[in-house]
Tab-separated table of C-alpha atoms and ligand atoms in Angstrom:
chain	number	residue	atom	x	y	z
A	1	MET	CA	76.591	116.517	76.901
A	2	THR	CA	78.162	114.903	73.952
A	3	PRO	CA	81.921	114.570	73.641
A	4	GLY	CA	83.423	116.410	70.727
A	5	THR	CA	83.195	114.830	67.329
A	6	ALA	CA	86.214	113.353	65.534
A	7	SER	CA	87.572	115.597	62.684
A	8	GLY	CA	85.874	113.883	59.885
A	9	HIS	CA	88.099	112.486	57.022
A	10	THR	CA	91.585	113.264	57.923
A	11	HIS	CA	94.106	110.538	57.179
A	12	ALA	CA	94.573	109.173	60.751
A	13	MET	CA	92.189	108.638	63.586
A	14	PRO	CA	93.333	111.245	65.985
A	15	GLN	CA	94.854	110.835	69.544
A	16	ALA	CA	92.817	112.920	72.101
A	17	ILE	CA	91.849	113.250	75.680
A	18	THR	CA	88.259	114.179	77.053
A	19	PHE	CA	88.037	115.174	80.661
A	20	HIS	CA	84.687	113.584	81.960
A	21	GLY	CA	85.520	114.434	85.638
A	22	ALA	CA	87.711	116.346	88.187
A	23	ALA	CA	87.504	119.269	85.672
A	24	GLU	CA	87.633	122.485	87.837
A	25	THR	CA	86.767	120.400	90.860
A	26	VAL	CA	88.469	117.703	93.032
A	27	THR	CA	86.629	114.690	92.593
A	28	GLY	CA	85.231	112.140	89.786
A	29	SER	CA	88.674	111.678	88.006
A	30	ARG	CA	87.783	110.224	84.686
A	31	HIS	CA	89.898	111.105	81.714
A	32	LEU	CA	89.092	109.375	78.380
A	33	LEU	CA	91.969	108.747	75.958
A	34	GLU	CA	91.217	108.253	72.239
A	35	LEU	CA	94.080	106.124	70.650
A	36	GLY	CA	93.065	105.705	67.113
A	37	LYS	CA	90.024	103.637	67.279
A	38	LYS	CA	90.458	102.456	70.705
A	39	ARG	CA	89.478	104.314	73.978
A	40	VAL	CA	91.228	103.943	77.288
A	41	LEU	CA	89.737	105.555	80.546
A	42	VAL	CA	92.392	106.888	83.018
A	43	ASP	CA	90.984	106.645	86.385
A	44	CYS	CA	87.212	106.108	87.155
A	45	GLY	CA	86.261	108.172	90.377
A	46	LEU	CA	83.191	109.108	92.007
A	47	PHE	CA	82.041	112.552	92.273
A	48	GLN	CA	82.015	113.371	95.988
A	49	GLY	CA	80.984	116.239	98.248
A	50	PRO	CA	77.846	118.487	97.875
A	51	ARG	CA	74.837	116.970	96.251
A	52	GLU	CA	75.191	118.946	92.791
A	53	LEU	CA	78.286	116.970	92.386
A	54	ARG	CA	77.263	113.580	93.586
A	55	GLU	CA	74.169	113.803	91.260
A	56	LYS	CA	76.752	113.820	88.537
A	57	ASN	CA	77.223	110.088	89.247
A	58	TRP	CA	73.660	109.273	88.044
A	59	ASP	CA	74.384	111.175	84.517
A	60	PRO	CA	74.269	109.081	81.526
A	61	LEU	CA	77.677	107.925	80.512
A	62	PRO	CA	79.304	110.425	78.253
A	63	PHE	CA	80.891	107.869	76.140
A	64	ASP	CA	79.835	104.552	74.587
A	65	LEU	CA	80.906	101.836	77.047
A	66	ASP	CA	80.903	99.168	74.331
A	67	ARG	CA	83.550	101.186	72.741
A	68	LEU	CA	85.654	101.172	75.925
A	69	ASP	CA	88.750	98.888	75.609
A	70	ALA	CA	90.698	99.402	79.119
A	71	ILE	CA	90.897	101.204	82.109
A	72	VAL	CA	94.095	102.413	83.933
A	73	LEU	CA	93.920	103.368	87.509
A	74	THR	CA	96.413	105.877	89.248
A	75	HIS	CA	95.688	104.960	92.861
A	76	GLY	CA	92.886	103.646	95.162
A	77	HIS	CA	91.231	106.758	96.429
A	78	THR	CA	87.428	106.732	95.914
A	79	ASP	CA	87.403	109.770	93.742
A	80	HIS	CA	89.759	107.885	91.398
A	81	ILE	CA	88.279	104.266	91.547
A	82	GLY	CA	84.953	104.742	93.120
A	83	TYR	CA	82.833	104.621	89.986
A	84	LEU	CA	84.250	101.137	88.664
A	85	PRO	CA	81.376	99.122	90.204
A	86	ARG	CA	78.962	101.404	88.172
A	87	LEU	CA	80.742	100.585	85.030
A	88	ALA	CA	80.596	96.818	86.076
A	89	ARG	CA	76.905	97.316	86.630
A	90	LEU	CA	76.437	99.047	83.189
A	91	GLY	CA	78.294	96.049	81.441
A	92	TYR	CA	81.966	96.757	81.282
A	93	ARG	CA	83.918	93.533	81.111
A	94	GLY	CA	87.346	94.803	79.897
A	95	PRO	CA	90.665	94.899	81.605
A	96	ILE	CA	91.154	97.435	84.495
A	97	TYR	CA	95.200	97.845	85.092
A	98	CYS	CA	96.407	98.946	88.516
A	99	THR	CA	99.400	98.372	90.867
A	100	PRO	CA	99.228	95.554	93.494
A	101	GLY	CA	98.909	98.139	96.222
A	102	THR	CA	95.845	99.797	94.476
A	103	LYS	CA	94.174	96.248	93.924
A	104	SER	CA	94.522	95.547	97.566
A	105	LEU	CA	92.886	98.897	98.638
A	106	ALA	CA	90.244	98.409	96.017
A	107	LYS	CA	89.290	94.949	97.524
A	108	ILE	CA	88.401	96.822	100.891
A	109	SER	CA	86.893	99.961	99.479
A	110	LEU	CA	84.798	99.019	96.557
A	111	PRO	CA	82.497	96.469	98.328
A	112	ASP	CA	82.099	98.748	101.190
A	113	GLY	CA	81.145	101.327	98.625
A	114	GLY	CA	78.519	99.152	97.299
A	115	ARG	CA	77.152	98.291	100.902
A	116	ILE	CA	76.740	102.048	101.607
A	117	GLN	CA	74.827	102.605	98.308
A	118	GLU	CA	72.513	99.690	99.029
A	119	GLU	CA	71.892	101.026	102.493
A	120	ASP	CA	71.083	104.399	101.317
A	121	ALA	CA	68.653	103.223	98.924
A	122	LYS	CA	66.956	101.092	101.513
A	123	TYR	CA	66.948	104.163	103.770
A	124	HIS	CA	65.439	106.234	101.299
A	125	ASN	CA	62.651	103.764	100.524
A	126	SER	CA	61.776	103.271	104.096
A	127	HIS	CA	61.463	106.890	104.791
A	128	GLY	CA	59.872	108.019	101.718
A	129	THR	CA	62.732	110.535	100.793
A	130	SER	CA	63.806	109.083	97.470
A	131	ARG	CA	63.622	111.181	94.234
A	132	HIS	CA	63.798	107.963	92.222
A	133	GLN	CA	60.740	105.737	92.830
A	134	PRO	CA	61.760	103.150	94.419
A	135	ALA	CA	65.187	104.294	95.432
A	136	VAL	CA	67.875	102.331	93.459
A	137	PRO	CA	71.409	101.929	94.438
A	138	LEU	CA	73.958	103.475	91.988
A	139	PHE	CA	75.831	100.059	92.342
A	140	THR	CA	75.726	97.211	94.720
A	141	GLU	CA	78.293	95.258	96.587
A	142	ALA	CA	77.772	92.279	93.888
A	143	ASP	CA	78.845	95.181	91.031
A	144	ALA	CA	81.676	95.983	93.076
A	145	ARG	CA	82.832	92.347	93.066
A	146	LYS	CA	82.265	92.103	89.425
A	147	ALA	CA	84.660	95.159	89.094
A	148	LEU	CA	87.079	93.509	91.205
A	149	LYS	CA	87.323	90.568	89.093
A	150	LEU	CA	88.606	92.853	86.213
A	151	LEU	CA	91.633	94.252	88.119
A	152	LYS	CA	94.990	93.369	86.560
A	153	GLU	CA	98.142	94.028	88.310
A	154	VAL	CA	100.896	95.814	86.744
A	155	ASN	CA	103.997	96.472	89.007
A	156	TYR	CA	105.879	99.682	89.175
A	157	PHE	CA	108.479	100.088	85.878
A	158	GLU	CA	106.717	97.204	84.244
A	159	TRP	CA	105.615	97.544	80.579
A	160	GLN	CA	102.054	96.861	79.803
A	161	GLU	CA	100.408	97.101	76.403
A	162	LEU	CA	97.168	98.877	75.885
A	163	PRO	CA	95.004	98.770	72.728
A	164	GLY	CA	95.541	100.937	69.745
A	165	GLY	CA	99.331	100.210	69.712
A	166	ALA	CA	99.928	102.202	73.004
A	167	SER	CA	101.647	100.790	76.186
A	168	PHE	CA	102.399	102.133	79.725
A	169	GLN	CA	104.357	102.130	82.824
A	170	PHE	CA	103.441	103.017	86.350
A	171	LYS	CA	105.912	104.995	88.469
A	172	PRO	CA	105.533	105.736	92.202
A	173	ALA	CA	103.509	109.053	93.045
A	174	GLY	CA	104.324	108.936	96.615
A	175	HIS	CA	100.500	109.662	97.546
A	176	ILE	CA	99.176	106.712	99.076
A	177	LEU	CA	99.822	102.853	99.054
A	178	GLY	CA	100.165	101.645	95.409
A	179	SER	CA	99.837	105.317	94.052
A	180	ALA	CA	101.509	105.805	90.882
A	181	PHE	CA	101.424	108.059	87.977
A	182	ALA	CA	100.967	106.378	84.442
A	183	GLU	CA	103.449	107.219	81.577
A	184	ILE	CA	101.465	106.276	78.440
A	185	PHE	CA	103.401	106.047	75.014
A	186	PHE	CA	101.080	106.383	71.874
A	187	LYS	CA	101.501	104.397	68.802
A	188	ASP	CA	103.349	107.371	67.319
A	189	GLY	CA	105.931	107.319	70.150
A	190	GLN	CA	104.725	110.528	71.908
A	191	ARG	CA	103.795	110.281	75.599
A	192	ILE	CA	101.387	111.550	77.881
A	193	ILE	CA	101.935	111.533	81.605
A	194	MET	CA	98.770	111.127	83.908
A	195	SER	CA	99.842	112.285	87.251
A	196	GLY	CA	97.095	110.933	89.430
A	197	ASP	CA	97.606	112.373	92.613
A	198	ILE	CA	101.287	113.530	93.565
A	199	GLY	CA	102.407	112.969	97.158
A	200	ARG	CA	105.040	114.628	99.050
A	201	TYR	CA	108.774	114.618	99.360
A	202	ASN	CA	110.822	113.457	102.523
A	203	ARG	CA	107.659	111.840	104.342
A	204	PRO	CA	107.867	108.829	106.237
A	205	ILE	CA	106.520	105.371	105.058
A	206	LEU	CA	106.192	105.842	101.282
A	207	LYS	CA	108.837	106.526	98.681
A	208	ASP	CA	109.043	110.054	97.167
A	209	PRO	CA	107.245	110.911	94.002
A	210	TYR	CA	109.277	109.528	91.067
A	211	ALA	CA	110.765	112.085	88.800
A	212	PRO	CA	109.152	112.007	85.308
A	213	ASP	CA	111.680	112.867	82.548
A	214	PHE	CA	109.879	113.375	79.260
A	215	GLY	CA	106.360	113.802	78.274
A	216	GLU	CA	104.865	115.687	75.219
A	217	TYR	CA	101.752	115.804	77.191
A	218	LEU	CA	101.149	116.192	80.861
A	219	VAL	CA	97.901	115.912	82.839
A	220	VAL	CA	98.565	117.090	86.454
A	221	GLU	CA	96.628	117.347	89.531
A	222	SER	CA	96.248	120.856	91.246
A	223	THR	CA	94.402	120.203	94.601
A	224	TYR	CA	96.999	122.571	96.664
A	225	GLY	CA	98.025	124.634	93.526
A	226	ASP	CA	97.409	127.775	95.364
A	227	ARG	CA	98.990	126.765	98.736
A	228	VAL	CA	102.261	125.876	100.243
A	229	HIS	CA	102.006	123.627	103.370
A	230	ALA	CA	103.163	125.228	106.507
A	231	GLN	CA	106.676	123.828	107.546
A	232	GLU	CA	105.203	122.713	110.829
A	233	ASP	CA	106.722	120.140	113.200
A	234	ALA	CA	103.970	117.419	113.064
A	235	LYS	CA	105.567	115.398	115.635
A	236	GLY	CA	106.165	118.152	117.967
A	237	MET	CA	102.604	119.121	117.770
A	238	ILE	CA	101.256	115.662	118.184
A	239	GLU	CA	103.406	115.400	121.192
A	240	ARG	CA	102.167	118.623	122.599
A	241	ILE	CA	98.348	117.769	122.136
A	242	LEU	CA	98.661	114.204	123.394
A	243	ARG	CA	100.753	115.290	126.631
A	244	ARG	CA	97.937	117.736	127.392
A	245	ALA	CA	95.276	115.261	126.916
A	246	PHE	CA	97.280	112.959	129.248
A	247	ASN	CA	97.625	115.679	131.903
A	248	ASP	CA	93.884	116.444	131.568
A	249	ARG	CA	92.904	112.768	131.495
A	250	ALA	CA	91.164	113.867	128.328
A	251	CYS	CA	90.246	112.551	124.926
A	252	VAL	CA	91.910	113.428	121.490
A	253	LEU	CA	89.453	112.800	118.546
A	254	ILE	CA	91.215	112.632	115.220
A	255	PRO	CA	88.858	112.523	112.263
A	256	SER	CA	91.237	110.817	109.840
A	257	PHE	CA	91.344	109.292	106.466
A	258	ALA	CA	91.640	105.542	106.541
A	259	ILE	CA	94.245	105.244	103.742
A	260	GLY	CA	97.602	107.098	104.398
A	261	ARG	CA	96.859	109.592	107.044
A	262	THR	CA	95.997	107.215	109.668
A	263	GLN	CA	99.076	105.274	109.202
A	264	GLU	CA	101.126	108.369	109.190
A	265	LEU	CA	99.750	109.382	112.521
A	266	LEU	CA	100.477	105.943	113.977
A	267	TRP	CA	103.961	106.409	112.630
A	268	HIS	CA	104.544	109.652	114.392
A	269	MET	CA	103.150	108.423	117.611
A	270	ASN	CA	105.396	105.407	117.573
A	271	GLU	CA	108.545	107.428	117.012
A	272	LEU	CA	107.440	109.773	119.613
A	273	LYS	CA	106.965	106.606	122.184
A	274	LYS	CA	110.417	105.402	120.894
A	275	GLU	CA	112.156	108.625	121.694
A	276	GLY	CA	110.453	108.684	125.088
A	277	ARG	CA	108.489	111.835	124.401
A	278	LEU	CA	104.955	110.338	124.862
A	279	PRO	CA	103.458	108.849	128.072
A	280	SER	CA	101.538	105.749	127.619
A	281	MET	CA	98.036	105.962	126.684
A	282	PRO	CA	95.539	103.855	124.542
A	283	ILE	CA	95.420	104.904	120.823
A	284	TYR	CA	92.058	103.512	119.412
A	285	VAL	CA	91.931	103.102	115.737
A	286	ASP	CA	88.184	103.013	115.461
A	287	SER	CA	87.604	102.146	111.868
A	288	PRO	CA	87.412	98.592	110.136
A	289	MET	CA	88.817	100.289	106.659
A	290	ALA	CA	91.795	102.015	108.573
A	291	THR	CA	92.638	98.781	110.205
A	292	ALA	CA	92.341	96.678	106.995
A	293	ALA	CA	94.548	99.504	105.247
A	294	THR	CA	97.130	99.544	108.026
A	295	LEU	CA	97.829	95.683	107.392
A	296	LEU	CA	98.216	96.559	103.764
A	297	TYR	CA	100.719	99.162	104.302
A	298	VAL	CA	102.666	96.542	106.244
A	299	LYS	CA	102.160	93.924	103.498
A	300	HIS	CA	103.136	95.898	100.298
A	301	LYS	CA	106.890	96.238	100.691
A	302	GLU	CA	107.192	97.600	97.090
A	303	ASP	CA	105.904	101.068	98.450
A	304	HIS	CA	107.973	100.985	101.498
A	305	ASP	CA	110.703	103.886	101.724
A	306	LYS	CA	114.112	103.351	103.356
A	307	GLU	CA	113.048	103.994	106.960
A	308	LEU	CA	110.047	101.815	107.155
A	309	LYS	CA	112.070	98.957	105.339
A	310	ILE	CA	114.645	99.348	108.019
A	311	ASP	CA	111.788	99.050	110.867
A	312	MET	CA	110.240	95.969	109.198
A	313	GLU	CA	113.526	94.153	108.827
A	314	ARG	CA	113.798	94.570	112.521
A	315	GLY	CA	110.526	92.798	112.773
A	316	GLN	CA	108.789	95.962	114.027
A	317	SER	CA	105.638	97.314	112.380
A	318	PRO	CA	105.540	101.082	113.349
A	319	PHE	CA	101.938	101.136	113.124
A	320	GLU	CA	101.172	98.369	115.602
A	321	SER	CA	102.869	99.585	118.871
A	322	HIS	CA	101.578	98.309	122.169
A	323	MET	CA	99.441	101.449	122.713
A	324	VAL	CA	97.668	100.808	119.557
A	325	ARG	CA	94.221	99.062	119.623
A	326	PHE	CA	92.385	98.349	116.689
A	327	VAL	CA	88.483	98.554	117.078
A	328	ARG	CA	86.592	96.316	114.675
A	329	ASP	CA	83.054	95.912	115.877
A	330	SER	CA	80.723	98.645	116.388
A	331	SER	CA	79.724	97.895	119.930
A	332	MET	CA	83.260	98.384	121.188
A	333	SER	CA	83.325	101.535	119.212
A	334	LYS	CA	80.048	102.657	121.193
A	335	GLN	CA	81.694	101.780	124.407
A	336	LEU	CA	84.610	104.093	123.527
A	337	ASN	CA	82.138	107.119	124.101
A	338	HIS	CA	81.840	106.338	127.694
A	339	MET	CA	85.480	105.780	128.668
A	340	LYS	CA	87.363	108.329	130.301
A	341	GLY	CA	90.899	109.571	129.183
A	342	PRO	CA	93.568	109.859	128.563
A	343	MET	CA	92.843	108.257	125.135
A	344	VAL	CA	93.131	109.016	121.536
A	345	VAL	CA	90.628	108.009	119.096
A	346	ILE	CA	91.285	107.951	115.539
A	347	ALA	CA	88.169	107.422	113.300
A	348	GLY	CA	86.780	108.320	109.790
A	349	SER	CA	85.603	109.894	108.029
A	350	GLY	CA	88.362	112.699	107.800
A	351	MET	CA	85.963	115.546	107.021
A	352	CYS	CA	83.337	114.363	109.577
A	353	SER	CA	80.876	113.775	106.850
A	354	GLY	CA	79.936	110.250	107.994
A	355	GLY	CA	81.252	107.413	109.646
A	356	ARG	CA	82.024	106.528	113.392
A	357	ILE	CA	83.629	109.896	114.070
A	358	ILE	CA	80.279	111.351	114.151
A	359	HIS	CA	79.014	109.363	117.319
A	360	HIS	CA	82.279	110.354	118.984
A	361	LEU	CA	81.672	113.988	118.322
A	362	LYS	CA	78.327	113.749	119.358
A	363	HIS	CA	79.464	112.522	122.845
A	364	ARG	CA	82.467	114.618	123.299
A	365	ILE	CA	82.452	117.951	121.259
A	366	HIS	CA	80.704	119.890	123.865
A	367	ASP	CA	83.530	119.039	126.417
A	368	PRO	CA	86.199	121.782	126.606
A	369	ALA	CA	88.575	118.986	127.611
A	370	THR	CA	88.389	117.224	124.215
A	371	THR	CA	90.665	118.053	121.511
A	372	LEU	CA	89.511	117.739	118.043
A	373	LEU	CA	92.587	117.304	115.638
A	374	PHE	CA	91.985	117.867	111.985
A	375	THR	CA	94.679	115.953	109.795
A	376	GLY	CA	93.742	117.530	106.482
A	377	TYR	CA	91.644	119.335	103.815
A	378	GLN	CA	88.039	119.917	104.750
A	379	ALA	CA	85.903	120.322	101.723
A	380	LYS	CA	83.098	122.745	101.472
A	381	GLY	CA	79.784	121.554	102.787
A	382	THR	CA	81.306	119.174	105.211
A	383	MET	CA	80.998	119.327	109.049
A	384	GLY	CA	84.705	119.429	109.331
A	385	ARG	CA	84.677	122.637	107.311
A	386	GLU	CA	82.006	124.120	109.310
A	387	ILE	CA	83.707	123.304	112.766
A	388	LEU	CA	87.146	124.711	111.427
A	389	GLU	CA	85.418	128.008	110.228
A	390	GLY	CA	84.210	128.387	113.826
A	391	THR	CA	80.564	127.348	113.874
A	392	GLU	CA	79.149	127.470	117.434
A	393	ASP	CA	76.794	124.426	117.170
A	394	VAL	CA	76.846	121.321	115.026
A	395	TYR	CA	73.785	119.173	114.309
A	396	ILE	CA	74.271	115.527	114.677
A	397	HIS	CA	71.299	113.095	114.351
A	398	GLY	CA	68.852	116.035	114.787
A	399	GLN	CA	70.509	117.207	117.751
A	400	GLN	CA	71.935	120.829	118.313
A	401	ILE	CA	75.377	120.362	120.141
A	402	PRO	CA	77.504	123.195	121.079
A	403	VAL	CA	81.311	122.987	119.829
A	404	ARG	CA	83.336	123.570	122.944
A	405	ALA	CA	86.326	121.292	122.283
A	406	GLN	CA	89.563	122.748	121.382
A	407	ILE	CA	90.120	122.496	117.693
A	408	GLU	CA	93.645	121.983	116.356
A	409	LYS	CA	94.637	121.228	112.674
A	410	LEU	CA	97.848	119.471	111.219
A	411	ASN	CA	98.353	120.315	107.676
A	412	MET	CA	101.829	118.351	107.390
A	413	LEU	CA	99.870	115.135	106.988
A	414	SER	CA	98.380	115.978	103.528
A	415	ALA	CA	98.905	113.189	101.211
A	416	HIS	CA	99.108	115.944	98.242
A	417	GLY	CA	102.241	117.894	97.550
A	418	ASP	CA	101.777	121.529	97.640
A	419	SER	CA	102.440	124.151	94.932
A	420	ASN	CA	106.112	124.052	95.347
A	421	GLU	CA	106.146	120.218	95.450
A	422	LEU	CA	104.088	120.100	92.310
A	423	ILE	CA	106.462	122.352	90.695
A	424	GLN	CA	109.450	120.374	91.873
A	425	TRP	CA	107.888	117.378	90.475
A	426	MET	CA	107.125	118.926	86.986
A	427	SER	CA	110.636	120.496	86.968
A	428	SER	CA	112.249	117.249	86.475
A	429	LEU	CA	110.902	117.168	82.961
A	430	LYS	CA	113.852	117.714	80.627
A	431	GLU	CA	111.778	119.279	77.825
A	432	PRO	CA	108.634	121.490	78.258
A	433	PRO	CA	105.495	119.308	77.256
A	434	LYS	CA	103.552	120.608	74.328
A	435	LYS	CA	100.707	121.217	76.555
A	436	THR	CA	99.918	120.609	80.205
A	437	PHE	CA	96.536	120.224	81.347
A	438	LEU	CA	95.500	121.023	84.949
A	439	VAL	CA	92.984	118.783	86.668
A	440	HIS	CA	91.715	117.917	90.116
A	441	GLY	CA	91.636	121.346	91.716
A	442	GLU	CA	89.163	124.055	92.601
A	443	PRO	CA	89.230	127.076	90.161
A	444	HIS	CA	91.386	129.321	92.432
A	445	ALA	CA	93.906	126.698	92.981
A	446	GLN	CA	94.191	125.913	89.252
A	447	GLU	CA	94.467	129.436	88.294
A	448	ALA	CA	97.266	130.063	90.843
A	449	LEU	CA	99.251	126.908	89.753
A	450	LYS	CA	98.638	128.079	85.962
A	451	ALA	CA	100.187	131.201	86.805
A	452	ARG	CA	103.104	129.634	88.475
A	453	ILE	CA	103.664	127.256	85.634
A	454	GLU	CA	103.573	129.795	83.035
A	455	LYS	CA	105.877	132.257	84.836
A	456	GLU	CA	108.444	129.759	86.336
A	457	LEU	CA	108.582	126.987	83.623
A	458	GLY	CA	107.247	128.888	80.608
A	459	TRP	CA	104.956	126.147	79.563
A	460	THR	CA	101.591	126.117	77.848
A	461	VAL	CA	98.861	125.310	80.402
A	462	VAL	CA	95.140	124.594	79.856
A	463	ILE	CA	92.528	124.311	82.578
A	464	PRO	CA	90.084	122.071	80.807
A	465	LYS	CA	86.253	122.136	81.589
A	466	LEU	CA	84.028	119.064	82.214
A	467	HIS	CA	83.698	117.047	79.011
A	468	GLU	CA	86.014	119.178	76.925
A	469	ARG	CA	88.118	117.322	74.351
A	470	HIS	CA	91.482	118.049	73.169
A	471	GLU	CA	93.378	116.504	70.390
A	472	LEU	CA	96.868	115.444	70.987
A	473	PRO	CA	98.582	115.859	67.625
B	1	LIG	ZN1	94.122	110.600	95.970
């Protein structure tokens, strides 16, 4: 599909935005800004989830790469940065601006993404299951390293110039380490606020989302636009589940996201331990990525909220208590399968769509003593969603395995603000934007949030379709 054409012979080149991803879906964030003759891409994410979405990663680029002048990244999640190595492979050599935290996370996740692409291609070639002959990776580890060389750090609240007479600032978004929203000033003095993903208020570890004050245009995520997170007591729930496992000498399996969720779990467990509410039991963080990410959470002080600062000043990392063991190599990971509880295993992926959690599930999900604790959103088509919806069996490595474990779900740990928090964040704008675009949400969530914004704030809201272009006059 081609992006819309410019409006002919008007006096000035228009400012415009085209939504090349995360339009009526939650992955593949890629928003192209036209700033006169210059082009800036905000976020460069992979499409993830069901096959028809993942295939979009193979579509020809909907814009001219030679005419792309800069990239701005809001945060380090794969659905916001995972397509960068593909652009590097196709020849992009311009600057990529991001916060120091995002750069650190990209350094661990992008090469890993490249390795997975290469392994997948190799697998398809050796099994004859490729649809391309022979299978080629979307990008390689070497492409990822090329992309990493283009990353340029911009601190929160620091001004950075962009091509086309524009400039921008990052402000904390409270979502994951390094997460920011970008406030981009056009040459004509108008602003567009690109929310990236907005986090939550009053959570441990990260600072709250910073309040935006003015923006003529707003692009805002809507992941939980139709939901209000339950006011559950996360710590109390973790205490109850871990105590039960301790008494039953059982295992608690926690499919978790390496970045953010894992650190918050460790934080809560450490607090419980400090308060004398938890018996001692080993907590295995069985994920090289989560292990690396945890070290980054310790390192990047600019993201720490007050409580974490206090802990760190006392020389205590709340993520590395004596109960926590980081499992790096895969042979140790396999040994965990045969160990008796009580124990906790935190492993990715968070939606059970791959990763080490799969072999833990294979060995333990049939056991009624096991607790499987979900820590967040389970997308359609994932094993996590299937289990949560009550499937009786799962298929792992071709084997049918009955699901008898106790299933629990913690909603509190979501890194995304719910619809109240999104409204709270937007309400800090002192004047209504001319237009608010909703991205990064399933259609029902977007419709619900649109209705709330129109009713409660009285703003004009647009839900753009994929590749839809809007001028920003
Ligand atoms: Zn995110």
